[in-house]
Coordinates of C-alpha atoms in Angstrom, one line a residue:
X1 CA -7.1 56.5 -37.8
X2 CA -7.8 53.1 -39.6
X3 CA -5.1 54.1 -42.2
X4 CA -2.6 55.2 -39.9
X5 CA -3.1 52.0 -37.6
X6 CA -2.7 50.1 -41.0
X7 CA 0.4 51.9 -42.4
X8 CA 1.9 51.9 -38.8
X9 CA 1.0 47.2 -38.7
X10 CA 2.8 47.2 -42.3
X11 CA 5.4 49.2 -41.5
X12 CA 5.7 46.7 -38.7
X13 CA 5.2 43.5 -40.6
X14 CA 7.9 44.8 -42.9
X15 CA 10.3 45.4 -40.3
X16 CA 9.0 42.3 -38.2
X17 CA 10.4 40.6 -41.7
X18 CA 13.4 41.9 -42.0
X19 CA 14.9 41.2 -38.0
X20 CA 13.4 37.4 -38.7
X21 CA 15.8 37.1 -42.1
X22 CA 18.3 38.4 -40.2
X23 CA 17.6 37.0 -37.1
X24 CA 18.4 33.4 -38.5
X25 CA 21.7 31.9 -40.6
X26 CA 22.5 29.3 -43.0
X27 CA 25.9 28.6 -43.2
X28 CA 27.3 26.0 -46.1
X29 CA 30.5 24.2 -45.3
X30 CA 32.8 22.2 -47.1
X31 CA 33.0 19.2 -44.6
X32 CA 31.3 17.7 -42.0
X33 CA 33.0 17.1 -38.3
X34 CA 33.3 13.5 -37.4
X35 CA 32.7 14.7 -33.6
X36 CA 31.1 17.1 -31.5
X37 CA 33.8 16.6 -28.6
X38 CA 36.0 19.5 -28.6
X39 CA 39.3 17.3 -27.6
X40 CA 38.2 14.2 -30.0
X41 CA 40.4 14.7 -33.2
X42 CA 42.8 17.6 -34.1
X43 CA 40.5 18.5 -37.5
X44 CA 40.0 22.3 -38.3
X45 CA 36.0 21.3 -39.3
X46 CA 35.6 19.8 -35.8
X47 CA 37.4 22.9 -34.3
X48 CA 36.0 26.1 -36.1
X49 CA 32.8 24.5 -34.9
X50 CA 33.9 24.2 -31.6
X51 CA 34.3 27.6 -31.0
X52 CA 30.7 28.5 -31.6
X53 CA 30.3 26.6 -28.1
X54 CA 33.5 26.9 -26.4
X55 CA 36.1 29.0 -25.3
X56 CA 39.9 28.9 -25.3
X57 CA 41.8 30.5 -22.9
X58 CA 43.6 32.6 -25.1
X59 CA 42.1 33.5 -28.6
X60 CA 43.4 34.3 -31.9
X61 CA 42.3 37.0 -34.2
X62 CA 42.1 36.1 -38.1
X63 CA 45.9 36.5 -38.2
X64 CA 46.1 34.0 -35.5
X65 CA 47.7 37.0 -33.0
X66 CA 47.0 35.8 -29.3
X67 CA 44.5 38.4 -27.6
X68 CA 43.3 37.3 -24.5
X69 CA 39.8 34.8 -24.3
X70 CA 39.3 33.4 -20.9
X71 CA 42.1 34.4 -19.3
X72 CA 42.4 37.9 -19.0
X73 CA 46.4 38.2 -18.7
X74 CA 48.9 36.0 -18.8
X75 CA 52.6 35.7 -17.9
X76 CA 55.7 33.5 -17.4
X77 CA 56.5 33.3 -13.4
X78 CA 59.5 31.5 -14.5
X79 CA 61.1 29.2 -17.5
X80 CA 58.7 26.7 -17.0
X81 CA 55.7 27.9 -14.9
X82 CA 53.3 30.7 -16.4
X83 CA 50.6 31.7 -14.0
X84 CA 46.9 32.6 -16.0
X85 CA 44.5 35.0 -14.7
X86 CA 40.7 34.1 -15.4
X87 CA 37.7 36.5 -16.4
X88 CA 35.2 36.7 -13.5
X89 CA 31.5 36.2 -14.1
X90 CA 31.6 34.0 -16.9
X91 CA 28.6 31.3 -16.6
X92 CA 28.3 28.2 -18.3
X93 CA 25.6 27.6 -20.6
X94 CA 23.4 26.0 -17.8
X95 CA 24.2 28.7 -15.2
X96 CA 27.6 27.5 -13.5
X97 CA 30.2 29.8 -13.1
X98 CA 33.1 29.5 -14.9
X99 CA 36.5 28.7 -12.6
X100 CA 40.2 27.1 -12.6
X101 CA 38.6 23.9 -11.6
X102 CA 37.3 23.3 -15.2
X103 CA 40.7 24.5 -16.8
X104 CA 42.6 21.8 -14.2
X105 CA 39.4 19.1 -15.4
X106 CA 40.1 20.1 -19.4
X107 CA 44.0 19.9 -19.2
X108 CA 43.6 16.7 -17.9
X109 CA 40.7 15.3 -20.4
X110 CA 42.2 16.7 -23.5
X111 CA 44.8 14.5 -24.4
X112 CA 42.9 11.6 -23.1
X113 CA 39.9 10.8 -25.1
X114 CA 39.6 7.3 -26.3
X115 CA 39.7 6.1 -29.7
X116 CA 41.1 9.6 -30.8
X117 CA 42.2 9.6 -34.7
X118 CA 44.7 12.5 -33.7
X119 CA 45.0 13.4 -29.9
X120 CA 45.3 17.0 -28.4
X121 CA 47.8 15.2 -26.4
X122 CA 50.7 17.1 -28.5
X123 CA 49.4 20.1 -26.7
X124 CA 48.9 18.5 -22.9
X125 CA 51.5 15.9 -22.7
X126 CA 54.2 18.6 -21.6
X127 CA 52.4 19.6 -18.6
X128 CA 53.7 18.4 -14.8
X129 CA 50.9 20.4 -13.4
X130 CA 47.9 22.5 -13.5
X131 CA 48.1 24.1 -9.7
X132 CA 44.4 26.1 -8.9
X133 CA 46.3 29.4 -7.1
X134 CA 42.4 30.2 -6.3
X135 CA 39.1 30.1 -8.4
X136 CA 40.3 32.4 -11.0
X137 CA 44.3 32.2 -11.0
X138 CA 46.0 28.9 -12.5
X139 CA 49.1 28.4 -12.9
X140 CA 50.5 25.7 -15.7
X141 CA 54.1 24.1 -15.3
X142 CA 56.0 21.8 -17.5
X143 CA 59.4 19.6 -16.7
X144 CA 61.6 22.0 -18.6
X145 CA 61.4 25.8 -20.1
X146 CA 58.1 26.5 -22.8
X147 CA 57.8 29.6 -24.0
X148 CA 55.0 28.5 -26.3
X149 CA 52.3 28.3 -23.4
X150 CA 49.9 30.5 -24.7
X151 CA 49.8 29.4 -27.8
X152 CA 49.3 26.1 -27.1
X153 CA 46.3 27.6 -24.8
X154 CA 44.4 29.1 -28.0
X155 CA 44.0 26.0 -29.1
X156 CA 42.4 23.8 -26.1
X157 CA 38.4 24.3 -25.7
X158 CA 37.7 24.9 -22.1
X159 CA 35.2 22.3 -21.4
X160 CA 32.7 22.2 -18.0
X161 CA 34.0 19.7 -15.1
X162 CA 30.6 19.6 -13.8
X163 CA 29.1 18.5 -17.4
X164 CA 32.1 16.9 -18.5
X165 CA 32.9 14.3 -15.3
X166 CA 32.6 10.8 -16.9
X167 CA 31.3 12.1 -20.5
X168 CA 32.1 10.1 -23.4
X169 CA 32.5 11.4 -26.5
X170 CA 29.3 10.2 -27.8
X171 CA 27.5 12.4 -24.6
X172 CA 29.0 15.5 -26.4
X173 CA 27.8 14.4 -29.9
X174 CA 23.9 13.6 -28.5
X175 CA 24.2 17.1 -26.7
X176 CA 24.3 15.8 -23.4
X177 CA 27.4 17.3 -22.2
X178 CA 27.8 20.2 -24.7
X179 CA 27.9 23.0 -22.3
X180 CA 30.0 25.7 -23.0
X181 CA 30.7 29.3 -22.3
X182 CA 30.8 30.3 -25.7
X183 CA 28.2 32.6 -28.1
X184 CA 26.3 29.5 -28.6
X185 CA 24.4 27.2 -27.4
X186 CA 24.4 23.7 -29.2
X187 CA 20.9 22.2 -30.3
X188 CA 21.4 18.8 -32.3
X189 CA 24.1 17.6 -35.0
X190 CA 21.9 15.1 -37.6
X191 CA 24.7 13.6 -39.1
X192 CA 25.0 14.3 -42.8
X193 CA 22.6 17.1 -42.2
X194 CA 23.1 19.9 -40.0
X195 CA 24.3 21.3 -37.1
X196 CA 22.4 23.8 -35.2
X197 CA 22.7 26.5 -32.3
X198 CA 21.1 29.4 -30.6
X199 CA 22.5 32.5 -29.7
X200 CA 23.6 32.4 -26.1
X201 CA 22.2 35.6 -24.4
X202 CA 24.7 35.4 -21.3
X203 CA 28.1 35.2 -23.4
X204 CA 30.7 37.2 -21.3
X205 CA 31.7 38.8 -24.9
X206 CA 30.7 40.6 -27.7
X207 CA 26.6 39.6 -27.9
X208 CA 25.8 37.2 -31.0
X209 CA 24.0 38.6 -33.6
X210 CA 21.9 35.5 -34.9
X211 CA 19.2 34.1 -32.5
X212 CA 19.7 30.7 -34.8
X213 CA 22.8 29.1 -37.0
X214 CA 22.1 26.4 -39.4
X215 CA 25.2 24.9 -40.3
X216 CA 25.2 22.5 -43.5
X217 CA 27.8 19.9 -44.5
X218 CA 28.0 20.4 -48.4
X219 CA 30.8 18.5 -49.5
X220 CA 30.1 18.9 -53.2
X221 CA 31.6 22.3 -54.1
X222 CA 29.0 23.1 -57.3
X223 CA 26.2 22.5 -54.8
X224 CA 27.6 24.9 -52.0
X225 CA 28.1 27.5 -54.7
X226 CA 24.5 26.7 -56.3
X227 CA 22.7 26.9 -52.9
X228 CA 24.7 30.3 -52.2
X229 CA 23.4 31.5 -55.6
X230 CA 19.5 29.8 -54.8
X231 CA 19.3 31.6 -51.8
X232 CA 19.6 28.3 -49.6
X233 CA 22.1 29.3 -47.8
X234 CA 23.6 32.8 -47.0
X235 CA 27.3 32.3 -46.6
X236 CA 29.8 29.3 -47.9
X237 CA 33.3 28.5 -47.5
X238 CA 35.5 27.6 -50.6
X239 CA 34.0 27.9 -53.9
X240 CA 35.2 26.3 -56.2
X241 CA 38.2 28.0 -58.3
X242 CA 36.2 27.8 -61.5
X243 CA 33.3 30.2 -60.3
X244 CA 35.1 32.6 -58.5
X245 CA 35.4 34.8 -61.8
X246 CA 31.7 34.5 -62.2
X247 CA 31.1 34.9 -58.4
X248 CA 33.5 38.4 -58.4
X249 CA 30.7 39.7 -61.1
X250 CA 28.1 38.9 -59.3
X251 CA 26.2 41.9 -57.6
X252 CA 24.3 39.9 -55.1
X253 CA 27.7 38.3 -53.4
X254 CA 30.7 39.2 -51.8
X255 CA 33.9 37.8 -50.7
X256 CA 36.5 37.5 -48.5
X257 CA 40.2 35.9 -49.4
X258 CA 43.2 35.9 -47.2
X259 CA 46.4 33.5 -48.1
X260 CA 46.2 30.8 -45.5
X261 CA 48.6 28.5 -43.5
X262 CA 47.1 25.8 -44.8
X263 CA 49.8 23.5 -46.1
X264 CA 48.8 20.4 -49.1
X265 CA 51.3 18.1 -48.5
X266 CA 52.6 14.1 -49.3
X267 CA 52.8 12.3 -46.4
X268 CA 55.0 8.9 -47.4
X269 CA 55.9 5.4 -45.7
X270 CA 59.2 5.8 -45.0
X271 CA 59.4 3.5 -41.9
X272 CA 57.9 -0.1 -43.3
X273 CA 60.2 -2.4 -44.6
X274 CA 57.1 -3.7 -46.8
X275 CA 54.8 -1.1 -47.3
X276 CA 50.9 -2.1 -48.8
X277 CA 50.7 0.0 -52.2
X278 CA 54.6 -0.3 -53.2
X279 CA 54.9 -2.4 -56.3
X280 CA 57.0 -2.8 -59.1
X281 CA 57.8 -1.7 -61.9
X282 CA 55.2 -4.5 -63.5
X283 CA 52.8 -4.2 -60.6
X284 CA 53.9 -6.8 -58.0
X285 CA 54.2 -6.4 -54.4
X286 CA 57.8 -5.0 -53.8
X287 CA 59.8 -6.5 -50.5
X288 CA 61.8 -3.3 -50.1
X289 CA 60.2 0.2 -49.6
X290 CA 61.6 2.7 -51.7
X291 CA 60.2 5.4 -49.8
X292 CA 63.0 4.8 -47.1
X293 CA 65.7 6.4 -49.2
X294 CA 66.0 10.2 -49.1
X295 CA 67.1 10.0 -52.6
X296 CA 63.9 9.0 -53.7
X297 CA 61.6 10.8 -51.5
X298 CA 63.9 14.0 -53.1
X299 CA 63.0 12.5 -56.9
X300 CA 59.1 12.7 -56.3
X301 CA 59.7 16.0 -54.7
X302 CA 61.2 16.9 -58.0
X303 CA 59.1 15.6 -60.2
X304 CA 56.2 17.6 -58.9
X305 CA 55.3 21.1 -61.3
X306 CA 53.7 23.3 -58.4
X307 CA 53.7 26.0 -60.2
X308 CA 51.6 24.4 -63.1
X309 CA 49.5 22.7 -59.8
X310 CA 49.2 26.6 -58.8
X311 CA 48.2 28.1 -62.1
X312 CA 46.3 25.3 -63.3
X313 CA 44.5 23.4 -61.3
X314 CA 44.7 25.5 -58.5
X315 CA 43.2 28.5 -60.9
X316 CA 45.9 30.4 -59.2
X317 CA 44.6 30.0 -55.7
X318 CA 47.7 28.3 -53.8
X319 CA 51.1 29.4 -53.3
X320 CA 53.7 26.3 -53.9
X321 CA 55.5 25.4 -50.7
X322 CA 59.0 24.3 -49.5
X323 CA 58.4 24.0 -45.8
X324 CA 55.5 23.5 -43.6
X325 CA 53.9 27.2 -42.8
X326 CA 54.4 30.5 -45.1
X327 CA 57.8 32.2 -45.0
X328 CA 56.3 35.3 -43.4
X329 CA 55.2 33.7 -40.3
X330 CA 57.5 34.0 -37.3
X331 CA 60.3 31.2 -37.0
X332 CA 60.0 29.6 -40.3
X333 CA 62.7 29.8 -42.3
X334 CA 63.1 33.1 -45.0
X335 CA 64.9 31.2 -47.8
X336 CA 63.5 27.7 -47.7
X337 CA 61.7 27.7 -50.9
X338 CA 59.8 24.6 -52.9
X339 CA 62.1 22.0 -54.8
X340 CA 62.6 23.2 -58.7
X341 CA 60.4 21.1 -61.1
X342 CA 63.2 19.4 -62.4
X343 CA 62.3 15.5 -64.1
X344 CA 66.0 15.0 -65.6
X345 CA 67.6 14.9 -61.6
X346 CA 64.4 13.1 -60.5
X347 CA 65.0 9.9 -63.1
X348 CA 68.6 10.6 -61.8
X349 CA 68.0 10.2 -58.1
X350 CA 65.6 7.0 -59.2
X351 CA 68.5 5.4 -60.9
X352 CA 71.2 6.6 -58.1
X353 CA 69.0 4.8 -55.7
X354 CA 68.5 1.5 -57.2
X355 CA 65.1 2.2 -59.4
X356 CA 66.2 2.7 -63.1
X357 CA 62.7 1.6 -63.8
X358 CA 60.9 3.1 -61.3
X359 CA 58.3 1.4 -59.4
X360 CA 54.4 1.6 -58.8
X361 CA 52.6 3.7 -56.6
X362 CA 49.0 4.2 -55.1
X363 CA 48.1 7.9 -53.7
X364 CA 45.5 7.5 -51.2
X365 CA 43.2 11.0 -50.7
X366 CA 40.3 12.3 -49.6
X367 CA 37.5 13.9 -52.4
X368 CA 35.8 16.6 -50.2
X369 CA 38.0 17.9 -47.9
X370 CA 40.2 20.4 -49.5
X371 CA 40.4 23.0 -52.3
X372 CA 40.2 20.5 -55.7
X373 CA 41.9 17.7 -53.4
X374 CA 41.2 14.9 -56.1
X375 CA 42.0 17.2 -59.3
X376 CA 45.5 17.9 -57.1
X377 CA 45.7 13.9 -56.3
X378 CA 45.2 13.4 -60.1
X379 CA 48.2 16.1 -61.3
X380 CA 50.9 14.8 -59.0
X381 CA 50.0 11.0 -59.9
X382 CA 50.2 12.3 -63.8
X383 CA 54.0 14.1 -63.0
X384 CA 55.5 11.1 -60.6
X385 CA 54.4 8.5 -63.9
X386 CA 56.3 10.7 -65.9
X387 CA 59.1 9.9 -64.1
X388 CA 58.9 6.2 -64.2
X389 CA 56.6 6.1 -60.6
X390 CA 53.8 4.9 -62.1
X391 CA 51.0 6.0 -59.4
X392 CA 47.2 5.3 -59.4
X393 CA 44.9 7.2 -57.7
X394 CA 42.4 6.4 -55.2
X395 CA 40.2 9.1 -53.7
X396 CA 37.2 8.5 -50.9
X397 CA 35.2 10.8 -48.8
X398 CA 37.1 12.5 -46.0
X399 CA 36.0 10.4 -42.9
X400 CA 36.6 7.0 -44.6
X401 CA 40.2 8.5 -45.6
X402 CA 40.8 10.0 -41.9
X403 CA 40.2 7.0 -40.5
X404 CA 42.1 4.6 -42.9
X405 CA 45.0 6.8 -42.8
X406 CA 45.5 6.6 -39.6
X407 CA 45.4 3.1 -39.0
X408 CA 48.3 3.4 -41.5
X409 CA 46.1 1.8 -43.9
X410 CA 48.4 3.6 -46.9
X411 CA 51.9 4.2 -48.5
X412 CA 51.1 7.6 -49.8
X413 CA 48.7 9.8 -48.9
X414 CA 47.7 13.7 -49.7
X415 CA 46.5 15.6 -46.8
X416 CA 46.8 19.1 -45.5
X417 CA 47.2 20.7 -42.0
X418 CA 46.8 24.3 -40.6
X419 CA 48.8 25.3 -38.0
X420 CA 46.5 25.5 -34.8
X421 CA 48.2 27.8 -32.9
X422 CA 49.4 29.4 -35.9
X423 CA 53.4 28.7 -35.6
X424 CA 55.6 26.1 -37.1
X425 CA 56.4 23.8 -34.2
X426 CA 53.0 22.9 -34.1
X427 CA 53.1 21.0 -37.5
X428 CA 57.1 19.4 -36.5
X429 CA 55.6 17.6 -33.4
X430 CA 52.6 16.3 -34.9
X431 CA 53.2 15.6 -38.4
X432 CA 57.1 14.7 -38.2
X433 CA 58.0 13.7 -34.6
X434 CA 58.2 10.1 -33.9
X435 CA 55.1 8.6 -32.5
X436 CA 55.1 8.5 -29.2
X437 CA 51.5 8.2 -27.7
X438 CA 52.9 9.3 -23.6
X439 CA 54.6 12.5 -24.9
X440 CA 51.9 13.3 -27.6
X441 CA 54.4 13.6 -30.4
X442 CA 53.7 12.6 -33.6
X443 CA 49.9 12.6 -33.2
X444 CA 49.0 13.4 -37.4
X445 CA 52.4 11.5 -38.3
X446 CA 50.8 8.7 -40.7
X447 CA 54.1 8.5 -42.2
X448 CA 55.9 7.1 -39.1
X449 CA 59.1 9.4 -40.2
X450 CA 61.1 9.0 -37.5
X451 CA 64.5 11.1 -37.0
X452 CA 66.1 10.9 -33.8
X453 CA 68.1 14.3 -34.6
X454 CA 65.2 15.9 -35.8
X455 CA 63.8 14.8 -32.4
X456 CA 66.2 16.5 -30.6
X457 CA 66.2 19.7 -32.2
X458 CA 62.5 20.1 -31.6
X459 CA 62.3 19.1 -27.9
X460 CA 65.4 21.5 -27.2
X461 CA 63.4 24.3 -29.2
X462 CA 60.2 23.6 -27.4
X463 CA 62.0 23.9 -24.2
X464 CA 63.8 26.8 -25.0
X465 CA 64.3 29.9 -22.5
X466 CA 63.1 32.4 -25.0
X467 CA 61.1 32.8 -27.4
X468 CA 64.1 34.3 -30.0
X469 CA 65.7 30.7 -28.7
X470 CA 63.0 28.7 -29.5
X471 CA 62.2 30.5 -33.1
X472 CA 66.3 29.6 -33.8
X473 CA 65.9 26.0 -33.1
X474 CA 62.8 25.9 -34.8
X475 CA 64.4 26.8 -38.1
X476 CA 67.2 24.6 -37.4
X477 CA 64.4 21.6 -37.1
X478 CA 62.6 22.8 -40.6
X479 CA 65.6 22.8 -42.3
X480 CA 67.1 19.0 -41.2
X481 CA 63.4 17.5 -41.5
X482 CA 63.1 19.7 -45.1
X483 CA 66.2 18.2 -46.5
X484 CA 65.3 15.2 -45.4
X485 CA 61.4 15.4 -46.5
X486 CA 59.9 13.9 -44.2
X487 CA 57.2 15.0 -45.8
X488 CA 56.8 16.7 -49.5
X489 CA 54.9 20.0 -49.1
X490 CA 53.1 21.2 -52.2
X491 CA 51.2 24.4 -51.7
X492 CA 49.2 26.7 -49.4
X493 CA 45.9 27.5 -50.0
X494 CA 44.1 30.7 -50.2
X495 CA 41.0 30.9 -48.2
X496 CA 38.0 32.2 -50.0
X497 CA 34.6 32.8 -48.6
X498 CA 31.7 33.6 -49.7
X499 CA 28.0 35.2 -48.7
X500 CA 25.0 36.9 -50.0
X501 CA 25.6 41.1 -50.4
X502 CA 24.8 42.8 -46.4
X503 CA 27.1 40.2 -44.9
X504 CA 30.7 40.7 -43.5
X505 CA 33.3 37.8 -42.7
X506 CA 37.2 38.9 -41.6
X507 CA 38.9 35.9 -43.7
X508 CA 41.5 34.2 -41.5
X509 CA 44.7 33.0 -42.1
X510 CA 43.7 29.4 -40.3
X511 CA 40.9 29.0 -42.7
X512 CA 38.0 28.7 -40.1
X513 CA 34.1 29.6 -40.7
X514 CA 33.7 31.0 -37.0
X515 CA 29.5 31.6 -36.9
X516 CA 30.1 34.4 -34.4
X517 CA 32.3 36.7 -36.7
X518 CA 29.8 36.7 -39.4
X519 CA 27.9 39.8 -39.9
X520 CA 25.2 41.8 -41.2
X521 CA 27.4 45.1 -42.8
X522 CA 27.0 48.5 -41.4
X523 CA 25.0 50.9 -43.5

């Protein structure tokens, strides 16, 4: 009896030990949020961990399809009104239910938060009015036809009116007001650190699998790998291009890769007269901005070899790019392709435009935000000296660079945006319509391009009957602000994750480490 109560207590202990490895997860990523608020700053780190807490009305799936989240159904009541119906018994975190009042309360807090480094405005601003039909029906109208609603709606964290009533941002980064209805429940953010949750026992969906998530910020991409390989950590996001060979080998790993929307892209001054890092050809301030002529924005378009960014430094992990969102998506243009490398027509252009010489240049970037962002800083400063823009480099952790950028600190900067709600008018209005804080245009614009056409040709898509209208338009828009470059895309990146053998992760097309949609694999 003694040696079957023992067998049975080890058997136990053993299995005891395997739930508590699996119970818990360690989660490396490659940069830190500068916010717990769900509605504080437009940055996919601060959103993919946003939606561990809260929900969106509408969801995406890892191709960014829209399957319902909150709202159960959906649909347009006319041009400019679409009427959404809400799940019923859904409780926030502290017990409250769930209604229309806290969809009216986030529609209106969203593109309001103060201080904001890149508002959610661009996806509130158009709304007249957020009428509560009754506690689970609300209906969303907007001055003229928008056919984009629910899209827009995948994007927007629901937040709680009773929790959320006169917080600050800083209440949601302490904890105080992070109540959600989402998988999990938020238990502290030590900056620098981690982030942590629990599994949320009462979520209206799918139950989470981990009864604790310890999120890491690992900015260094040799120590994300190396605490992968240590056993620190059971699942990372981007390793780095030089140990993915090594990591394909590996028994104890697996990955997951999907090409992404994520676009790598020059954003340039071209609306200073006098911009701060524009010299001469000797190195003194220049009075004149070069960067306002088309002809030269086209010449360092030119003088940029994605391809060899691609294969080389890239390690064959980008795709270059000619407009803002992969030709495949809906409403992007099929034939827009990148710029040729072509040096001769860039020293051309120079010359056509009054720079024989060239002139100086400082590329502004960040060091630990995307895939080999400084060794892709370094490249196209090497190819724009070639042709006579001689360009230095300067590189600095993501949040100092956030924050400097958009203060307009900068006369060229590298940066990269994913599409949110996964189609191309998302990155027009924020990245390349003019800045206009009431209508919430030109949010992520650090470039100040402004085009009045351009303009135009967006808001008329936007506002477009259909949706067939509004993808037309849309293509019309890509193709003025492409030939125009307001901005000089370079590549899209493909997402790579990566995690210890018995995990599964569906890689997605926006690039987010969502904690819920990690695994253990099915035997």
């Amino acid at each position: 009896m003694r040696k079957l109560l023992g067998a049975i207590t080890a058997a136990a202990a053993v299995a005891l030990a395997g739930l508590a490895y699996a119970a818990d997860l360690k989660v490396g990523i490659m940069a830190e949020p500068n916010s717990m608020d769900p509605h504080y700053h437009t940055l996919s780190p601060n959103n993919m961990m946003a939606t561990a807490v809260f929900d969106t009305l509408v969801y995406q799936d890892e191709f960014q399809n829209k399957v319902p989240g909150l709202a159960e159904s959906w649909k347009q009541l006319a041009p400019n009104v679409w009427e959404f119906n809400l799940r019923k018994g859904v409780k926030w975190h502290d017990g409250s239910p769930f209604t229309a009042a806290d969809v009216k309360f986030t529609m209106g807090r969203a593109g309001n938060v103060p201080n904001s480094p890149g508002s959610f405005g661009v996806y509130t601003k158009l709304l007249t009015d957020v009428e509560i039909v009754d506690d689970y029906t609300v209906r969303l109208k907007t001055k003229n036809a928008f056919p984009l609603m629910p899209d827009f709606m995948s994007v927007l964290y629901i937040v709680s009116k009773k929790s959320g009533e006169g917080a600050t941002t800083n209440d949601y980064n302490s904890g105080k007001a992070m109540v959600g209805t989402g998988p999990y429940k938020f238990v502290e953010w030590v900056k620098g650190d981690r982030i942590v949750y629990t599994k949320n026992p009462g979520y209206w969906g799918p139950k989470p699998e981990w009864d604790k998530v310890t999120v890491k910020p690992l900015t260094n991409t040799t120590a994300r790998v190396a605490a992968l390989l240590a056993g620190d950590v059971d699942f990372i996001e981007f390793p780095s291009t030089t140990d993915m060979a090594a990591l394909k080998k590996n028994p104890k790993i697996t990955l997951a890769q999907i090409g992404s929307n994520r676009l790598i892209y020059l954003h340039l001054d071209s609306d200073r007269d006098k911009s701060p890092f524009v010299t001469d050809a000797a190195g003194k301030p220049m009075d004149k901005n070069p960067l306002k002529d088309v002809r030269v924005r086209r010449a360092l378009s030119l003088a940029i070899d994605r391809k060899a960014i691609a294969d080389k430094v890239m390690e064959g992990l980008s795709v270059p790019a000619g407009q803002l969102m992969p030709s495949n998506v809906y409403a992007t243009v099929p034939d827009l392709k990148a710029d040729p490398y072509d040096t001769k027509k860039a020293k051309a252009l120079l010359a056509e435009a009054g720079y024989p010489n060239g002139f100086g240049l400082t590329l502004h970037g960040p060091n630990d935000r995307y895939v080999n962002d400084e060794k892709v800083s370094q490249a196209v400063a090497q190819m724009l000296s070639r042709v006579g823009v001689k360009t230095k480099v300067e590189t600095m952790p993501s949040n100092i660079f956030f924050q400097k950028g958009s203060a307009l600190e900068y006369s060229l900067l590298l940066v990269g945006w994913s599409s949110g709600t996964g189609e191309p008018s998302n990155p027009l209005r924020a990245l390349l319509q003019t800045y206009d804080k009431a209508k919430g245009t030109g949010s992520t614009n650090r470039g100040r391009y402004s085009n009045p056409a351009f303009d135009i040709l967006v808001d008329k898509a936007v506002s477009a009957s259909t949706r067939e209208e509004w993808a037309k338009g849309t293509q019309e828009a890509t193709k003025v602000v492409m030939n125009d470059l307001g901005l000089i895309p370079l590549h899209f990146q493909v997402n790579v994750w990566a995690m210890r053998k018995g995990l599964t992760y569906k890689a997605r097309a926006d690039e987010y480490t969502m904690i819920q949609s990690i695994h253990t694999a099915k035997k």
